[in-house]
Structure formats: structure tokens, C-alpha cells
GROMACS .gro file of N, CA, C and O in nm:
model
  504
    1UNK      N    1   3.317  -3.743   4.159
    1UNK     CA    2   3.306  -3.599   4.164
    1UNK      C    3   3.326  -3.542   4.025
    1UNK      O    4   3.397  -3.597   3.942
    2UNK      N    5   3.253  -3.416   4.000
    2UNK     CA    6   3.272  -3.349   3.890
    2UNK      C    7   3.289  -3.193   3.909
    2UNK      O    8   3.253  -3.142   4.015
    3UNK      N    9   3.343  -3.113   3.805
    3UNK     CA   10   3.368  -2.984   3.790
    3UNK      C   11   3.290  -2.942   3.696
    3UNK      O   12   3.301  -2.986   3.581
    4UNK      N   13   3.196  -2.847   3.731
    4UNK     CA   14   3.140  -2.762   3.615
    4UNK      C   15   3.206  -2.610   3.624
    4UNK      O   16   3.223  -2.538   3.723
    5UNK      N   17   3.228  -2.593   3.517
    5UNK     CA   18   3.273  -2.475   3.491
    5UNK      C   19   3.186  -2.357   3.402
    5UNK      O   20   3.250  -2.345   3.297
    6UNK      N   21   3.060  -2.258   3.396
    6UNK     CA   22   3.018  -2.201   3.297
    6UNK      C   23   3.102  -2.087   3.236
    6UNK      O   24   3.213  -2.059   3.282
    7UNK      N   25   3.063  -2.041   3.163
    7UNK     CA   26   3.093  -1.906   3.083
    7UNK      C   27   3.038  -1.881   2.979
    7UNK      O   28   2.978  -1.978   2.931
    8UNK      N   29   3.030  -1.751   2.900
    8UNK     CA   30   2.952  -1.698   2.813
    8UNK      C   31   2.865  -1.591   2.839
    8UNK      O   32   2.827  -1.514   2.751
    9UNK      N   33   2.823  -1.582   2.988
    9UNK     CA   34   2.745  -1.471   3.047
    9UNK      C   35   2.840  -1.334   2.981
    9UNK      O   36   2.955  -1.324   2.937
   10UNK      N   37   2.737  -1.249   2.999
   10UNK     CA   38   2.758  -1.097   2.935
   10UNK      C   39   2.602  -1.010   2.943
   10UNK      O   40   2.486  -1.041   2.971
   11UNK      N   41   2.693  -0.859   2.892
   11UNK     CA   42   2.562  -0.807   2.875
   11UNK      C   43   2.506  -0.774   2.750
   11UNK      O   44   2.572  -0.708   2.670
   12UNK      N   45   2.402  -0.810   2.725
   12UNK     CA   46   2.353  -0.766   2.596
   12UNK      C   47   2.221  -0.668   2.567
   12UNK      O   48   2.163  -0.651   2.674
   13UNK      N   49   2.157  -0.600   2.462
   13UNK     CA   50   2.034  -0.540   2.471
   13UNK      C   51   1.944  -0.690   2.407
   13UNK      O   52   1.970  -0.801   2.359
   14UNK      N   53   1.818  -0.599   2.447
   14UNK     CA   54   1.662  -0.685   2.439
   14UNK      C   55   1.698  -0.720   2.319
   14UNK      O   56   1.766  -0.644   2.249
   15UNK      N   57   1.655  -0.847   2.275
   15UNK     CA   58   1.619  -0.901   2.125
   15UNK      C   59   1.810  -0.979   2.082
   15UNK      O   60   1.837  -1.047   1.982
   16UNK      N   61   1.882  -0.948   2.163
   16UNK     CA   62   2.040  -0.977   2.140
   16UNK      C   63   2.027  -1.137   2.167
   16UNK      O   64   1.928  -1.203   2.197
   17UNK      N   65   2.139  -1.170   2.149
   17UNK     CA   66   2.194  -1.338   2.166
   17UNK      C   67   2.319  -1.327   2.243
   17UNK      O   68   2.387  -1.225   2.255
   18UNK      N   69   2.352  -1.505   2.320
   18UNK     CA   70   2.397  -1.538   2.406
   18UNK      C   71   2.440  -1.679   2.370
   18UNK      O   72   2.355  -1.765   2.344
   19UNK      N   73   2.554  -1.702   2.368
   19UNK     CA   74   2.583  -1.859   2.443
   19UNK      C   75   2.635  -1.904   2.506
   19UNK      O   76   2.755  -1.914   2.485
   20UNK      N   77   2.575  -1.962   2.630
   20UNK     CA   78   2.644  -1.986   2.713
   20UNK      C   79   2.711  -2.122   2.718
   20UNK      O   80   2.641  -2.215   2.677
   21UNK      N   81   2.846  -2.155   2.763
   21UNK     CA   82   2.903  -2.333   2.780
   21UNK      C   83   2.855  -2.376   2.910
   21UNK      O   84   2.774  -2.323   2.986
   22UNK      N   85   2.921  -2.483   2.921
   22UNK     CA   86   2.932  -2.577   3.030
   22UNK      C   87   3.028  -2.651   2.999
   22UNK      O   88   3.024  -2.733   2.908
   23UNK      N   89   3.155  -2.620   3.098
   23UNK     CA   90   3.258  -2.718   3.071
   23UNK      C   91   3.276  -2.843   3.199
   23UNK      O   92   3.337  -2.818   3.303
   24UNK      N   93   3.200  -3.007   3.168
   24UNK     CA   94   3.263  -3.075   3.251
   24UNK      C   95   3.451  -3.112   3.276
   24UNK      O   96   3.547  -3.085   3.205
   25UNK      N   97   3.440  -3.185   3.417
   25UNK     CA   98   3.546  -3.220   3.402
   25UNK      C   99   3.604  -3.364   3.371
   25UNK      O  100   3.721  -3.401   3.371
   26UNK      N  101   3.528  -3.409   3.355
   26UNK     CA  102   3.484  -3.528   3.278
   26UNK      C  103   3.340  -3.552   3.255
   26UNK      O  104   3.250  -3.504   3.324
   27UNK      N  105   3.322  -3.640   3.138
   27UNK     CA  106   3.185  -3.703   3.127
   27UNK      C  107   3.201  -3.839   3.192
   27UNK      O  108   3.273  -3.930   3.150
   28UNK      N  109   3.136  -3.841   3.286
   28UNK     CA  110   3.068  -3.967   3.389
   28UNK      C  111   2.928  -3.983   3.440
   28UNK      O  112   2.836  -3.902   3.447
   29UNK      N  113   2.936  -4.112   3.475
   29UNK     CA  114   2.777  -4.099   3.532
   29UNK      C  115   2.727  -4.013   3.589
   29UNK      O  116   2.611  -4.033   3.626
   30UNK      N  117   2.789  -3.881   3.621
   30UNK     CA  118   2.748  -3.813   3.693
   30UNK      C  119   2.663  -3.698   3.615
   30UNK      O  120   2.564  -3.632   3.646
   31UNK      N  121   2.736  -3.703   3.513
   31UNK     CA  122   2.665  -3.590   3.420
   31UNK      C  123   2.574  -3.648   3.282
   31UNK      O  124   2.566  -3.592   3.173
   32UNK      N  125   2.512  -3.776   3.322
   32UNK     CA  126   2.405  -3.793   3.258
   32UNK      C  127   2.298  -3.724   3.203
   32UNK      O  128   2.274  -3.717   3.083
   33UNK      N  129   2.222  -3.660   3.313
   33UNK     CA  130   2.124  -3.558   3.305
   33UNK      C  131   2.200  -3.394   3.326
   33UNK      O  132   2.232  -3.353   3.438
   34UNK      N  133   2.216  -3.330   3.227
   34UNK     CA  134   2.243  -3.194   3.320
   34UNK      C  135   2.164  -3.120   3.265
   34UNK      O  136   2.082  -3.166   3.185
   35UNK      N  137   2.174  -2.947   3.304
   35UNK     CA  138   2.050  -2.892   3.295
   35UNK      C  139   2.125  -2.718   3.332
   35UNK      O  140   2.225  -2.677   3.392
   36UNK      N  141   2.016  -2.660   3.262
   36UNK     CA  142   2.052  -2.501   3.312
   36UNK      C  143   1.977  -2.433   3.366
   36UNK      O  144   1.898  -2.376   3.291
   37UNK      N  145   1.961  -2.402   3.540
   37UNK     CA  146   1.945  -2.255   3.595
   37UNK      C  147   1.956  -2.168   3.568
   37UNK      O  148   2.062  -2.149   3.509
   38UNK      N  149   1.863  -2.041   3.587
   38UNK     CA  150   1.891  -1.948   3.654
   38UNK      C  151   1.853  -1.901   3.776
   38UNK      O  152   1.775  -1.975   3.837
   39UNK      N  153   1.895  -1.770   3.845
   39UNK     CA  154   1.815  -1.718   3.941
   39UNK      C  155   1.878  -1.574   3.932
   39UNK      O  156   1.996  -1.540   3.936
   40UNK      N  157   1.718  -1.466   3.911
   40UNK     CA  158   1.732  -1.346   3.937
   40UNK      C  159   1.757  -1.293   4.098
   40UNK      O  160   1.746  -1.364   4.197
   41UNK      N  161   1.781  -1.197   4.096
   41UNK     CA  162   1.818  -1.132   4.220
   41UNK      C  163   1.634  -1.126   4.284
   41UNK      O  164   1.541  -1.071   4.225
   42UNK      N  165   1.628  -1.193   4.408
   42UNK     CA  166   1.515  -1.188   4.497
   42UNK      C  167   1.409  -1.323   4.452
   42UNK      O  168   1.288  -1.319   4.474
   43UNK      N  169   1.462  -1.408   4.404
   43UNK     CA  170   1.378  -1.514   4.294
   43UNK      C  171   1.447  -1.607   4.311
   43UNK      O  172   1.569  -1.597   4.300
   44UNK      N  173   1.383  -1.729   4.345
   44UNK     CA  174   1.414  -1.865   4.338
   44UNK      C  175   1.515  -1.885   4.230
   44UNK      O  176   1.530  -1.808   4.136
   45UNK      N  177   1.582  -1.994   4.250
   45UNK     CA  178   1.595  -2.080   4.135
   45UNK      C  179   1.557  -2.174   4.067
   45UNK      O  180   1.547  -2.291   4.102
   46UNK      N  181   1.532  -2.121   3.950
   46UNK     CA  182   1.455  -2.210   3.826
   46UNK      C  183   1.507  -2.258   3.711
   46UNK      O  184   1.601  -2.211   3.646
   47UNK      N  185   1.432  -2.368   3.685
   47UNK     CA  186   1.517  -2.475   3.550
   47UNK      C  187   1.485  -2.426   3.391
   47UNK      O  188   1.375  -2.418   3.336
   48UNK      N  189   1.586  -2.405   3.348
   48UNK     CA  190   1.554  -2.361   3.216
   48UNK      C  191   1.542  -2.477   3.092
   48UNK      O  192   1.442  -2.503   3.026
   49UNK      N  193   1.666  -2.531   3.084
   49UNK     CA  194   1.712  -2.625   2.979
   49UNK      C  195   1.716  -2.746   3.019
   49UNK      O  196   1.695  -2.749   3.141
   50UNK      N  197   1.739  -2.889   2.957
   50UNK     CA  198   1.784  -3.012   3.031
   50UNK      C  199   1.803  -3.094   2.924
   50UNK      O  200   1.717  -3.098   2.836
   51UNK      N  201   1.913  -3.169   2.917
   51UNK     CA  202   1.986  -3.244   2.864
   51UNK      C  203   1.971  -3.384   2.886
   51UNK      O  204   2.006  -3.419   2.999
   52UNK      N  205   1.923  -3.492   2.798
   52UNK     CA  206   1.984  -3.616   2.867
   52UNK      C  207   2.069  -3.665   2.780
   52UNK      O  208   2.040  -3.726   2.676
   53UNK      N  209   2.228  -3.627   2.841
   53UNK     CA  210   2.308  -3.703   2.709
   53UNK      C  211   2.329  -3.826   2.649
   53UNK      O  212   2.398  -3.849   2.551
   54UNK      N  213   2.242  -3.928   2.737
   54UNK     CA  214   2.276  -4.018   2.667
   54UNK      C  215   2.229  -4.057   2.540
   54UNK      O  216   2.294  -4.113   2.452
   55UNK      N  217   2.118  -4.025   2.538
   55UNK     CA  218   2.037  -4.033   2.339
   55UNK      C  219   1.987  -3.923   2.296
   55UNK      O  220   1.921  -3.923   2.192
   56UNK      N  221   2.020  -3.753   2.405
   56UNK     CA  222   2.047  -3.629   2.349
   56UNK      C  223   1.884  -3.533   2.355
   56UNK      O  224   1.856  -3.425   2.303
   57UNK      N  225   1.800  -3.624   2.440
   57UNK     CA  226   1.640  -3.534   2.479
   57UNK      C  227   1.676  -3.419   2.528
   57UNK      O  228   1.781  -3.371   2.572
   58UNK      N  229   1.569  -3.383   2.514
   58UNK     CA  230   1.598  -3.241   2.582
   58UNK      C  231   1.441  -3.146   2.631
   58UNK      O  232   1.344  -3.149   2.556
   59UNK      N  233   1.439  -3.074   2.750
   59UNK     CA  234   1.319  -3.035   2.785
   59UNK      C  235   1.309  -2.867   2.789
   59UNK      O  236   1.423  -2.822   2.802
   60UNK      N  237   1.246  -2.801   2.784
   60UNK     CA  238   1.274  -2.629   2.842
   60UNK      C  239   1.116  -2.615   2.897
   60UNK      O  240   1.006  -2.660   2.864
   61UNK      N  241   1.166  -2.529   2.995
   61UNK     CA  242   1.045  -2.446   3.055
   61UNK      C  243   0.980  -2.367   2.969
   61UNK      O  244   1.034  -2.327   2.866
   62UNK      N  245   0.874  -2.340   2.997
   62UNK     CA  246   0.798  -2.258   2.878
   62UNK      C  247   0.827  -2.122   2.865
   62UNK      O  248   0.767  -2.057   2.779
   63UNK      N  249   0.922  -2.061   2.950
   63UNK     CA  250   0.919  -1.886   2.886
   63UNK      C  251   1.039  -1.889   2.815
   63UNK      O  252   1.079  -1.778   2.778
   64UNK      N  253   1.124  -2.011   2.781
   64UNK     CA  254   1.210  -1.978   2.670
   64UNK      C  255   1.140  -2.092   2.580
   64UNK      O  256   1.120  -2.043   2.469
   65UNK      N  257   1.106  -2.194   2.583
   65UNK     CA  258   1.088  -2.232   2.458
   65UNK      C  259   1.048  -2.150   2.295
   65UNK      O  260   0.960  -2.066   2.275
   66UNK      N  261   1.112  -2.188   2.232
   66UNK     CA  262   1.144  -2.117   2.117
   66UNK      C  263   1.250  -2.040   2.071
   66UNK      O  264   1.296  -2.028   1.958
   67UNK      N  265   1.284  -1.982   2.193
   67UNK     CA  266   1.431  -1.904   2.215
   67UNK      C  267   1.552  -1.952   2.239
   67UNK      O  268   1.649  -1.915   2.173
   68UNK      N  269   1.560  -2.046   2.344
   68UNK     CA  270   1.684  -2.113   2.409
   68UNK      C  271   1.637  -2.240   2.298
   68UNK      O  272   1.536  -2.269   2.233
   69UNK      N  273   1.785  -2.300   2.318
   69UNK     CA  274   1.846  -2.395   2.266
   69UNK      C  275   1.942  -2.496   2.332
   69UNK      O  276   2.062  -2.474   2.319
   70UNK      N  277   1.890  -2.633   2.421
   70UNK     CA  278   2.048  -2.702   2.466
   70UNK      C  279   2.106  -2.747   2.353
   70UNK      O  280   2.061  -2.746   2.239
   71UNK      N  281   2.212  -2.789   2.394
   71UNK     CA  282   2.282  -2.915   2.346
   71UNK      C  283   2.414  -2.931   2.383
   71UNK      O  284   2.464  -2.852   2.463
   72UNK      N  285   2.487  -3.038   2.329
   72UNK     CA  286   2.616  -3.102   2.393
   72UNK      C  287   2.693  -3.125   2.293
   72UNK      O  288   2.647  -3.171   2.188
   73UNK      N  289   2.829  -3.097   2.310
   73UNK     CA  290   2.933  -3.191   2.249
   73UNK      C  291   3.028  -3.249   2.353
   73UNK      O  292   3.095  -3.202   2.445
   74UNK      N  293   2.997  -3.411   2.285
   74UNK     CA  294   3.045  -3.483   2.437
   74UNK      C  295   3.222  -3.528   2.405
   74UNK      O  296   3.295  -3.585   2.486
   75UNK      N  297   3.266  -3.478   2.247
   75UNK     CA  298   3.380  -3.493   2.240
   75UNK      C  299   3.462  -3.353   2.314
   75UNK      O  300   3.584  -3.343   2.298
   76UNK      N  301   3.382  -3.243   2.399
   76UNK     CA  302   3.426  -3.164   2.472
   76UNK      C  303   3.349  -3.138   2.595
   76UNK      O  304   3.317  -3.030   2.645
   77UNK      N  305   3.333  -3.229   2.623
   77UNK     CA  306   3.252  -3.289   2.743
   77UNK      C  307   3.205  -3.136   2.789
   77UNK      O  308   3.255  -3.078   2.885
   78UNK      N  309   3.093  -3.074   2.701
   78UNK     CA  310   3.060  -2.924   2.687
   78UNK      C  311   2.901  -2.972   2.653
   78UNK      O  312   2.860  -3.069   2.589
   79UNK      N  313   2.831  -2.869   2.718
   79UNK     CA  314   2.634  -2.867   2.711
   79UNK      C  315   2.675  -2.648   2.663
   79UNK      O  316   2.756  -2.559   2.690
   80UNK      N  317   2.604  -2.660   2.616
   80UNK     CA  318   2.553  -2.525   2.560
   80UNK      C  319   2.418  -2.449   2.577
   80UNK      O  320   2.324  -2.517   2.618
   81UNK      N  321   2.409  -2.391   2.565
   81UNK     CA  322   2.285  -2.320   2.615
   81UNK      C  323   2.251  -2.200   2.525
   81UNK      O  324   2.292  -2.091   2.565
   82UNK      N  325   2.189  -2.202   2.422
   82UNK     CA  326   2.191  -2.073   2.246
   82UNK      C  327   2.063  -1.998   2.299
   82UNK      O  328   1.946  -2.029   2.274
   83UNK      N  329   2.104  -1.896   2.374
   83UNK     CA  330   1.977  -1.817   2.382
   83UNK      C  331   1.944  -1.679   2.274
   83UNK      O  332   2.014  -1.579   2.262
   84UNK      N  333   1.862  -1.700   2.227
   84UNK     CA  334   1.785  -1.598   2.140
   84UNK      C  335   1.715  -1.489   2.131
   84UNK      O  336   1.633  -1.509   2.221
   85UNK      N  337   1.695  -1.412   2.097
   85UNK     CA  338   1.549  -1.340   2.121
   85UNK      C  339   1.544  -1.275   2.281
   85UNK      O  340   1.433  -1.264   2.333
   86UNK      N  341   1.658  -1.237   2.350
   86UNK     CA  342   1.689  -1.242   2.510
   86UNK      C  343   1.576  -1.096   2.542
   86UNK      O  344   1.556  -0.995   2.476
   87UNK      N  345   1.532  -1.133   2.643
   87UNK     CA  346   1.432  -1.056   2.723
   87UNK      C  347   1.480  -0.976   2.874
   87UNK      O  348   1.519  -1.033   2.976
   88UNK      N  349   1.464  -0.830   2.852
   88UNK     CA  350   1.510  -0.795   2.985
   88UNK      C  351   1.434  -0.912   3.124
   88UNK      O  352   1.481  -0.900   3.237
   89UNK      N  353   1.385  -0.956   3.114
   89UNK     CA  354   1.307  -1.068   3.248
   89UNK      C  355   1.413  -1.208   3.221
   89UNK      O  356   1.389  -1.317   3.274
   90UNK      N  357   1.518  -1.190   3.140
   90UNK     CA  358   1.597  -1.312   3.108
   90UNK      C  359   1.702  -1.300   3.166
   90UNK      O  360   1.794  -1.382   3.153
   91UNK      N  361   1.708  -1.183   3.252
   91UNK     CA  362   1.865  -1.112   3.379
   91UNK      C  363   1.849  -1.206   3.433
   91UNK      O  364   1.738  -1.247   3.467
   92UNK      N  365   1.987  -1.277   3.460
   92UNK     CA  366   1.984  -1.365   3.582
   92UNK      C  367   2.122  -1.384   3.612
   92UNK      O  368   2.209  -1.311   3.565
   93UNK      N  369   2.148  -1.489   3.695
   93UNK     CA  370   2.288  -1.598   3.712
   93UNK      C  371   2.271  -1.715   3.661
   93UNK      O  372   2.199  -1.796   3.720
   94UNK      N  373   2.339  -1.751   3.530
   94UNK     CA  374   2.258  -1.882   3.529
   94UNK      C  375   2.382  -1.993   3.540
   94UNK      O  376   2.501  -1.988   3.511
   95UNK      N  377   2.303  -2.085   3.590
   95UNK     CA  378   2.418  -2.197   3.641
   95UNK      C  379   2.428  -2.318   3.580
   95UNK      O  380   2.349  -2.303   3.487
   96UNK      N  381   2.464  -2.407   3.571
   96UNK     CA  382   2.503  -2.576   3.534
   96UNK      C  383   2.484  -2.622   3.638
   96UNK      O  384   2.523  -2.583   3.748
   97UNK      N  385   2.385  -2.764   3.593
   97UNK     CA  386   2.375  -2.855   3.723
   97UNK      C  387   2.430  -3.011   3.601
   97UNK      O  388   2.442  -3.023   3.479
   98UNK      N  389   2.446  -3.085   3.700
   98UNK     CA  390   2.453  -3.251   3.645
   98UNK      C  391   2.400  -3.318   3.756
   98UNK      O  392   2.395  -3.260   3.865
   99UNK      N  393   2.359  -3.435   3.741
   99UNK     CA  394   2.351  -3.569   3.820
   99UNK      C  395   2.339  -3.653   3.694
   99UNK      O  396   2.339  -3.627   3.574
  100UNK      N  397   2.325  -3.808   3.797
  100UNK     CA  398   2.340  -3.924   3.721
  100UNK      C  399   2.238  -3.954   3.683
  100UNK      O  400   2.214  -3.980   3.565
  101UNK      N  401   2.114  -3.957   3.826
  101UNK     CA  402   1.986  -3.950   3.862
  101UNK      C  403   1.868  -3.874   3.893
  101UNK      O  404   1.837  -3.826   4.002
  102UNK      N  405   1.804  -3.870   3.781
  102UNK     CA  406   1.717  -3.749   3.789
  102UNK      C  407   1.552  -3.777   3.749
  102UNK      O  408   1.514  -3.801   3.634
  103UNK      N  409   1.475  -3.769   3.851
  103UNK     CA  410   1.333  -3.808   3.791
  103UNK      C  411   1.299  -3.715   3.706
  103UNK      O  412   1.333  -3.597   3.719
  104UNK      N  413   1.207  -3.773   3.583
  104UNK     CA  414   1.186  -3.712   3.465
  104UNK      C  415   1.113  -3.552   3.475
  104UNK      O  416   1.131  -3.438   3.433
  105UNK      N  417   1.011  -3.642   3.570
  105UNK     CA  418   0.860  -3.544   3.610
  105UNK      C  419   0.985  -3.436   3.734
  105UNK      O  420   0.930  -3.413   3.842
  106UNK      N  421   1.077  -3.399   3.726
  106UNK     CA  422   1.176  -3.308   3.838
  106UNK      C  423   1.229  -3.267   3.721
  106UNK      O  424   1.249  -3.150   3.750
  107UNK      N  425   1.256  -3.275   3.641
  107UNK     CA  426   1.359  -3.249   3.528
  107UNK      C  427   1.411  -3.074   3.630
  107UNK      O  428   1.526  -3.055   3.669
  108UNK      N  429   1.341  -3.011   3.645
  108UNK     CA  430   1.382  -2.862   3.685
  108UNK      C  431   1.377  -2.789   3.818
  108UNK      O  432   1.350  -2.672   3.843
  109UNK      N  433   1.414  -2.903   3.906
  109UNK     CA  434   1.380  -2.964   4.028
  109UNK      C  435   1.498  -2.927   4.094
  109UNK      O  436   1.557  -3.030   4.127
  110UNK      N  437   1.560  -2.826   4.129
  110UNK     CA  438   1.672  -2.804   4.217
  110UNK      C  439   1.766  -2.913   4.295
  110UNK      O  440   1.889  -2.924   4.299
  111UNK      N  441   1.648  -3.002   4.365
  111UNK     CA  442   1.700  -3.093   4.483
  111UNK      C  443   1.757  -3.214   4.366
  111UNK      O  444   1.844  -3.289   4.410
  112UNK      N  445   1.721  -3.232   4.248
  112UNK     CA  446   1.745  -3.330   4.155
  112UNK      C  447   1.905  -3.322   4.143
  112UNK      O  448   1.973  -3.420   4.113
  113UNK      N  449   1.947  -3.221   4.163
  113UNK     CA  450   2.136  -3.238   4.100
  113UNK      C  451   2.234  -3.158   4.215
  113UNK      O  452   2.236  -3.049   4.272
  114UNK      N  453   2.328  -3.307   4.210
  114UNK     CA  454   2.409  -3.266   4.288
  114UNK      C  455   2.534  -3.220   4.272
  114UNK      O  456   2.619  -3.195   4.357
  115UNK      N  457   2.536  -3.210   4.142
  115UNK     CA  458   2.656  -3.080   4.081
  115UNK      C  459   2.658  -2.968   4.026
  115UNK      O  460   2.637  -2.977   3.905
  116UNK      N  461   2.678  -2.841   4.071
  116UNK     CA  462   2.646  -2.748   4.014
  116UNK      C  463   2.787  -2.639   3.999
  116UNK      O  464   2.865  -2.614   4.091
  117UNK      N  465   2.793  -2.597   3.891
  117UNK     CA  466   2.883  -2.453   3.880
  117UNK      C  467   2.874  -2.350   3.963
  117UNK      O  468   2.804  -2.345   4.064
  118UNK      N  469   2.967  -2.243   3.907
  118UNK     CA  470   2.979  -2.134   4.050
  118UNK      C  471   2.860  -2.043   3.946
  118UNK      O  472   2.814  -1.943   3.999
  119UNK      N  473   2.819  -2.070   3.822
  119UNK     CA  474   2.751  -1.922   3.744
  119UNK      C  475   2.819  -1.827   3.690
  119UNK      O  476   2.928  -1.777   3.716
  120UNK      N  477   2.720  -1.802   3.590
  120UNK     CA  478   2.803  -1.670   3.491
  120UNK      C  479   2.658  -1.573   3.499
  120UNK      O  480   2.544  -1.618   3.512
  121UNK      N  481   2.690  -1.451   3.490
  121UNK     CA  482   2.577  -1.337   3.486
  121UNK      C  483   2.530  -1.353   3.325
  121UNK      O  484   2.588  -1.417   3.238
  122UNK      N  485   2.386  -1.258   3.311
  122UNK     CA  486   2.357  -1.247   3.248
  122UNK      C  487   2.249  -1.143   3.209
  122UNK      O  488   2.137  -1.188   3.231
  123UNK      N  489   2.248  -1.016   3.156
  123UNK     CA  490   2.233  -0.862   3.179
  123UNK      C  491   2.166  -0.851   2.998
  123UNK      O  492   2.212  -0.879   2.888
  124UNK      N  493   2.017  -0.787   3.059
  124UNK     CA  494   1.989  -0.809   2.907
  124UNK      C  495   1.896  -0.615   2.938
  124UNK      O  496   1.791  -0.593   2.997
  125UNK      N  497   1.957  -0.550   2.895
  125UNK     CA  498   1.909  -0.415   2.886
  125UNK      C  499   1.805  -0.377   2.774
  125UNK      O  500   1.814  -0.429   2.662
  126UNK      N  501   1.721  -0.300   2.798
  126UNK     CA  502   1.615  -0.261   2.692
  126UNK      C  503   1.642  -0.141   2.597
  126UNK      O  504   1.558  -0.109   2.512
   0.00000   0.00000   0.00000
């Protein structure tokens, strides 16, 4: 079992910055692959970021690429999430997932992870 913990959510205006953490509660097999959600109010949830810590890849969906940023420090068993350039359509909850096991071609695949945080908001005004 693992604990994700996020934070960093806030509100900011259009064009502002964000970073959000991810604090495991340990690094274990479990948090091999992790990855960042969101979901707006009335809207699925969708994969933003993804991590594979073990040699540090990383994937994004295409309406942040360029903007968002993962990465990890695994001496604080912490994934980050550097968003940029934030877009009122960038409001959401966004969450932390991990698993051990994750098909590649799913990378942003909901059913792929079976650990997830409770979420931090995220309020981007124009």
C-alpha cells in the first residue's frame, strides 16, 4: 500500500504558474509509473503528465505539452508537476495516481492505477 498526498493547488490568473507535489509514502513498486490527473467539474478524468521513475521518461497529453513539466525527486519520494503558461480551461482537481504496472499505450488510462490522492484544486481566472 501507498499514500499519496498532493498540494500546491491554488488560484492563479491566465498566463500565471503553478507547482504542484506529490508526496509518496514510500517509493515502492508501487509507484513505478505515476502520473497526473485532472478533472473539471462535469468532465471526465484525464491524464496529464506521467512519470516512469525508474530511468525518469516521461509523457504529456497534448494540451499541455510545452507548458507542464513532470518530474521527481526520489530522495523525497516527491513527482512534481511545473505548470506554465496556465489557461482558464486548465481549472480542475488535479490528482496523483501510481501503480507498479502500467501499459505504455494506457499511460493516461484511469483503470491503469491503483493509487490515487485525495486532489488539490486548481483555479486559473482570466
Amino acid at each position: 500500500q501507498v499514500q499519496l498526498v498532493e498540494s500546491g493547488g491554488g488560484s492563479v490568473q491566465a498566463g500565471g504558474s503553478l507547482r504542484l507535489s506529490c508526496v509518496a509514502s514510500a517509493y515502492t513498486r508501487s509507484t513505478i509509473y505515476m502520473a497526473w490527473f485532472r478533472q473539471a467539474p462535469g468532465k471526465e478524468r484525464e491524464g496529464v503528465a506521467a512519470i516512469y521513475n525508474r530511468g525518469g521518461s516521461t509523457d504529456y497529453a497534448d494540451s499541455v505539452k510545452g507548458r507542464f513539466t513532470i518530474s521527481q525527486d526520489n530522495a523525497k519520494n516527491t513527482v512534481y508537476l511545473q505548470m506554465n503558461s496556465l489557461k482558464p480551461e486548465d481549472t480542475a482537481t488535479y490528482y496523483c495516481a501510481a501503480d507498479e504496472w502500467v501499459r505504455i499505450w494506457h499511460l493516461f488510462n484511469v483503470d491503469e492505477y491503483d493509487y490515487w490522492g485525495q486532489g488539490t484544486q486548481v483555479i486559473v481566472s482570466t
